[in-house]
Amino acid sequence: MQTQSITQKLANPTRFMALSGAILPWLSATAAVIIAYAMYRGWNAPPDYQQGETILIMYIHVPFAWLAMMGYALVAFSSFGLLVFRHPLADVSAKAAAPIGAAFTFLALVTGSLWGKPMWGTYWVWDARLTSVLMLFFLYLGLIALRSSIEEETLASKLTAVLALVGVALLPFIKISVEGLSIPWLGLEIPAWNTLHQPSTGMGSTIHISQRIPLLLSAFGFSLAFFAMHMKAMRTEILRRRVKALRIAEVDRARAREAVAAAE
Amino acid sequence: MNAFWTLLKRDIRLAMREGGAIGTALGFYLIVIAMLPLGLGPDLNLLSRIAPGLLWIALLLSALLSLGRMFETDYEDGSLELLAIGGLPLELVAAAKALAHWLTTGIPLALLAPVLGILLNLDIAAYGVLVLTMLVGTPAISFLGSIGAALTLRARRGGLLLALLILPLYVPTLIYGIAAISSATLAASEAFWPSFLILSALSMGALVLGPLASAAALRIQLQ
Amino acid sequence: MNAFWTLLKRDIRLAMREGGAIGTALGFYLIVIAMLPLGLGPDLNLLSRIAPGLLWIALLLSALLSLGRMFETDYEDGSLELLAIGGLPLELVAAAKALAHWLTTGIPLALLAPVLGILLNLDIAAYGVLVLTMLVGTPAISFLGSIGAALTLRARRGGLLLALLILPLYVPTLIYGIAAISSATLAASEAFWPSFLILSALSMGALVLGPLASAAALRIQLQ
Amino acid sequence: MQLTIDQLAVRRGSRLVIDDLSFSAKAGQALLLTGPNGAGKTTLLRTIVGFIAHERGTISLEGGDDEREIGEQSHYVGHANGIKSGLSVSENLTFWAEYLAPDAARTEQRDRIFEALERLNLVSLEDIPAAYLSAGQKRRLGLGRLLVADRPLWLLDEPTVSLDTASVALLAGIVKDHIAGGGLAVAATHIPLGLEDSAELRLGAARAPA
Amino acid sequence: MQLTIDQLAVRRGSRLVIDDLSFSAKAGQALLLTGPNGAGKTTLLRTIVGFIAHERGTISLEGGDDEREIGEQSHYVGHANGIKSGLSVSENLTFWAEYLAPDAARTEQRDRIFEALERLNLVSLEDIPAAYLSAGQKRRLGLGRLLVADRPLWLLDEPTVSLDTASVALLAGIVKDHIAGGGLAVAATHIPLGLEDSAELRLGAARAPA
Amino acid sequence: MDLGSHAAFIIASYAAAIIVLTGLIAWLVYEGAHQKRLLEDLEARGARRRSKSSTATKSTANT
Ligand code: HEM
Ligand SMILES: Nc1ncnc2c1ncn2[C@@H]1O[C@H](COP(=O)(O)OP(=O)(O)OP(=O)(O)O)[C@@H](O)[C@H]1O
Ligand SMILES: Nc1ncnc2c1ncn2[C@@H]1O[C@H](COP(=O)(O)OP(=O)(O)OP(=O)(O)O)[C@@H](O)[C@H]1O
Ligand SMILES: [Mg+2]
Ligand SMILES: [Mg+2]
């Protein structure tokens, strides 16, 4: 029942401001500590026999790649909340999550490229998984661009939500078409558009335990950091909406004063 | 369904009568393809090798950039709100308009493609397959594109924005469209059918998703 | 000339504030370049060979399609007629707006090009030359493009039509822009300067011709 | 038939434009919506049609077709006329006749279109592209919709805009006939339409936000 | 100073909208342009500014600056306000002040802008983006141009549109001051501005095409 | 610490992460403070105006 009361509290922007104001400092601090510890562990682990010291990039690259996808899931989930339940905070959440998710996607691309140069000899190859992350980045860009180009706020929110959900419907197809799909028991075999990337290792199958723990810690720490930033962005967005409402009220009051003056 | 045909007929008639719409898209396609040899150099082997891809991408851009006004004139002259309460579900209104766009832009562009293939020294053997895959693939452009047109109806920067939103959604169509052509020309023709079937399936999917999402967006726009 | 700076400052401020304008053009450029390997295949050797041409043509399209609204908002909100009788010759008004477009779109696009070069595996040695030639060549896009923007101000199909009208005018810029890059990368570097100088001359010409022709077109539009 | 609005509240942006509005209008009656600029007349009409979602309250059409939305039982006349300038006058009207009443017989449709043209004084312009019409003629053509397809509820937003005196009388006659036939009309207007059987609903000036 | 129009003829499309029109207006005088819709008021004003070319006749401003076109000595207020919704109220006014009077001293400019805001009752809205303004407030902001840069000839096309009574009086005061200072104003309007020193020029109804 | 032959790439990727994330956080903090300032400004002004108008015309005080 604790969770229910929290959701109820969060349902109201004022409550959200109070609650998040109390949580945010702790959340940020925890995230920072965990990331720091993960980095300490990671940088002191023995180098990988295959990848050498470049394995250090993994501690940030992989969390960024995961958070890129999680960020889109958050946007989609919030968009669904807006369109179906018309929850006022859902839109605030969707709007706040998009640029943060885009930033993590960008970082996944950059760190991946910087890993690729020593491993493959080139910054970029048109490998399947890289390509689908790039497409994810474009979906983020689309969300941000659409929202920024519609003046009316409620309109922009709902339209962006529709786009986010269309993206969800098509993401699997985009992924399959670049990465291929194989379901042996159905006899289904769609070849990848191109395959060069490391096959997905699955958690820990090739990664040594001394690297797996820092990686998991780092992923956890960056996830907390993501949520802290998201919370901060939501708070700012709520303030921004209040400013806007007050400005409109100001104009209305000016008009009302004029009406009174005209009547006198 | 009668109302559907009425609307479709009207949209086709308007496109024919205004003329410019079809002509502009075709002209743009032509010019972009004509610029490519200037930019890529006159190596005919190279050009013929990448011709299918260039033809597809340029077609995508022309179709996409001509989509902008799909709902715009109807919105501005007040027809759209009347269409919305006319009795035909808004999903079918969107479908009729996307279909009209395919008939008046998608098909002409697909038919123009082999002609432009000459400029890029495309292998003659590929002409048939090129047109076939394009005819099968272009409905996805019109129907997915209608989502973009509906979303950007009241946005400040229509054209480019629409392309930005919708291009990533075309990745599957593009990949399988080109896969079908290459497998046909590279004599690996047993690989043609899977790609072609997937391409058809994608277009069928777009036929469903497009109208649903566009109608949702249009309802929001009418508020 | 003070009025010129005032106008330039305002246009830049508006572009910054609306934000989307710059972002949309950059995003479009990025997406078009990213779609190309999907169409042409992931062969890095091939891509790096045709990279300069693709980067130039895609940049041309992005800049051109973002030109549509250069005069449009000013026309719609009545600013344009006030600017016309403000005391600054209409030629300089057009020049200020084209310059603002170059500063807010041409330069960012030119600076983005090498980043996109990574995606096409462009030879690292070419980066400097690429940016340099683009910075020198893009003014021609904004200034010649302003003619198209002025001509299509009241036309129904802004974007594509504008591109259709203006793309042929860019052929010289395109050819010498690419020639300059290729000569620099192919170690035939003594051939770089002639191309580069011609490119600069073309831009200078556009700087003169663009405002003159746009002002003439705008005068007609204001009637 | 009766249109009933109960405790309606509609929000636009951050402002409640309509707050706690209740009224009802019966068949055989015209309801005139008046009030100063920004009072919410357009908002109310568009909410009834179903374009704008309301925050609280109910809108119901008793005695209507329960299977269909209120909008689909209404003719809405807004600021724009829904006319394609590329089509001729009769093509425009024919389109709406076929679109709005797809099941009607061809001959009946043709008769009604001709009748509408006649009644709206547009017969002589029949084959002229709508682009060449004057503002008032365009408005009359837009009103033609009301005559080519039957719908019980008419929602008219400033229908007299750009009409001259003779045309206003013509419109009043059309609305009167509709009401006499058991129809229902709600019209936002600044000009009296000259209807006998009409009630008036005056919306107040916009409130300042709390 | 005197504005003289002699045997002016202006063609729009295939029609001579203005034909053989002659009149003159002196400094210290306001000339009101009246006439039914389509009479050519807007056409006349835009011809004087120089946007529309005339077919015959002359337009001259005696006592003006012979080096500059009439348009460059005029303030023109048309249907649109020339306001950027992305800029705040004071940014909008500052832009026009700097653009129209680039040689004025900074401090003087600032004083005039402030004065204009005060006079137009816009001080409290100074920092608000113009997008949020109501139609009337936007119109007043557009009129601010008249106050931040001096130009002898004012050409006003329905300047009172969307202004309420108090604001119309305010505008009349501004025009009166301009005239009293030796300026000249030509205004097309349907509403009397309440000016004493004003002449009226009535344009006839539009002629049918020959 | 020895980062091997690929030190530059490791440092570059960490630097990129630090730059982007710090930039993002700085932007979030700045925007938060900025909106807060605007809000306080508006509230202060609104309060002043309301109290002024309530002394002038008592009837319009409850807007
Ligand atoms: C721009 C380039 C790159 C992008 C966009 C990218 C993207 C991704 C993504 C999305 C994941 C998560 C996949 C999953 O969990 O299934 C991932 C994981 C991973 N990537 Fe990359 N990557 C890039 C370059 C590289 C390079 C060059 C390497 C190393 C040679 C690399 C090694 C890994 C490893 C080891 C994992 C974790 C394996 C796993 O858990 O599946 N990546 N990358
Ligand atoms: N999309 C919107 N967002 C925010 N506010 C809006 C929106 N549309 C209308 N409003 C506001 O709602 C109020 C009512 O507008 P509405 O158009 O319904 O008035 P009206 O009575 O039809 O006025 P008029 O006589 O001018 O037609 C106005 O104050 C307007 O500013
Ligand atoms: N671009 C044009 N092409 C052809 N005819 C035009 C054009 N613009 C205006 N007209 C015609 O010129 C005539 C005069 O128009 P004008 O706008 O000057 O009238 P007005 O007196 O300002 O009317 P209102 O009171 O409606 O503002 C009208 O009959 C109009 O139809
Ligand atoms: Mg209204
Ligand atoms: Mg006029």
PDB file of N, CA and C and ligand atoms in Angstrom, chain D residues 36-43 45 79 157-158 188 190, ligand 4:
ATOM      1  N   PRO D  36     -19.604  38.792 -25.808  1.00  0.00           N
ATOM      2  CA  PRO D  36     -18.496  39.569 -26.390  1.00  0.00           C
ATOM      3  C   PRO D  36     -17.419  38.665 -26.982  1.00  0.00           C
ATOM      4  N   ASN D  37     -16.466  39.299 -27.673  1.00  0.00           N
ATOM      5  CA  ASN D  37     -15.326  38.560 -28.214  1.00  0.00           C
ATOM      6  C   ASN D  37     -14.635  37.780 -27.112  1.00  0.00           C
ATOM      7  N   GLY D  38     -14.282  36.543 -27.412  1.00  0.00           N
ATOM      8  CA  GLY D  38     -13.541  35.752 -26.441  1.00  0.00           C
ATOM      9  C   GLY D  38     -14.406  35.149 -25.364  1.00  0.00           C
ATOM     10  N   ALA D  39     -15.745  35.254 -25.511  1.00  0.00           N
ATOM     11  CA  ALA D  39     -16.614  34.725 -24.466  1.00  0.00           C
ATOM     12  C   ALA D  39     -16.654  33.207 -24.488  1.00  0.00           C
ATOM     13  N   GLY D  40     -16.344  32.622 -25.622  1.00  0.00           N
ATOM     14  CA  GLY D  40     -16.316  31.165 -25.677  1.00  0.00           C
ATOM     15  C   GLY D  40     -17.400  30.572 -26.565  1.00  0.00           C
ATOM     16  N   LYS D  41     -17.946  31.358 -27.464  1.00  0.00           N
ATOM     17  CA  LYS D  41     -19.007  30.860 -28.334  1.00  0.00           C
ATOM     18  C   LYS D  41     -18.465  29.775 -29.270  1.00  0.00           C
ATOM     19  N   THR D  42     -17.384  30.115 -29.937  1.00  0.00           N
ATOM     20  CA  THR D  42     -16.791  29.135 -30.834  1.00  0.00           C
ATOM     21  C   THR D  42     -16.377  27.888 -30.064  1.00  0.00           C
ATOM     22  N   THR D  43     -15.770  28.110 -28.917  1.00  0.00           N
ATOM     23  CA  THR D  43     -15.353  26.978 -28.093  1.00  0.00           C
ATOM     24  C   THR D  43     -16.530  26.076 -27.762  1.00  0.00           C
ATOM     25  N   LEU D  45     -19.427  25.674 -29.377  1.00  0.00           N
ATOM     26  CA  LEU D  45     -19.905  24.950 -30.552  1.00  0.00           C
ATOM     27  C   LEU D  45     -18.968  23.801 -30.921  1.00  0.00           C
ATOM     28  N   HIS D  79     -15.745  29.085 -39.350  1.00  0.00           N
ATOM     29  CA  HIS D  79     -15.240  30.288 -40.009  1.00  0.00           C
ATOM     30  C   HIS D  79     -14.871  30.016 -41.454  1.00  0.00           C
ATOM     31  N   ASP D 157     -21.570  28.858 -36.584  1.00  0.00           N
ATOM     32  CA  ASP D 157     -20.694  29.836 -35.938  1.00  0.00           C
ATOM     33  C   ASP D 157     -20.587  31.068 -36.830  1.00  0.00           C
ATOM     34  N   GLU D 158     -21.241  32.128 -36.399  1.00  0.00           N
ATOM     35  CA  GLU D 158     -21.272  33.360 -37.181  1.00  0.00           C
ATOM     36  C   GLU D 158     -21.569  33.078 -38.661  1.00  0.00           C
ATOM     37  N   ALA D 188     -24.161  30.923 -33.119  1.00  0.00           N
ATOM     38  CA  ALA D 188     -23.448  32.029 -32.496  1.00  0.00           C
ATOM     39  C   ALA D 188     -23.480  33.190 -33.476  1.00  0.00           C
ATOM     40  N   HIS D 190     -23.679  37.784 -33.972  1.00  0.00           N
ATOM     41  CA  HIS D 190     -23.777  39.140 -33.438  1.00  0.00           C
ATOM     42  C   HIS D 190     -24.990  39.854 -34.001  1.00  0.00           C
TER      43      HIS D 190
HETATM   44 MG    MG G   4     -15.822  32.806 -32.397  1.00  0.00          MG
END
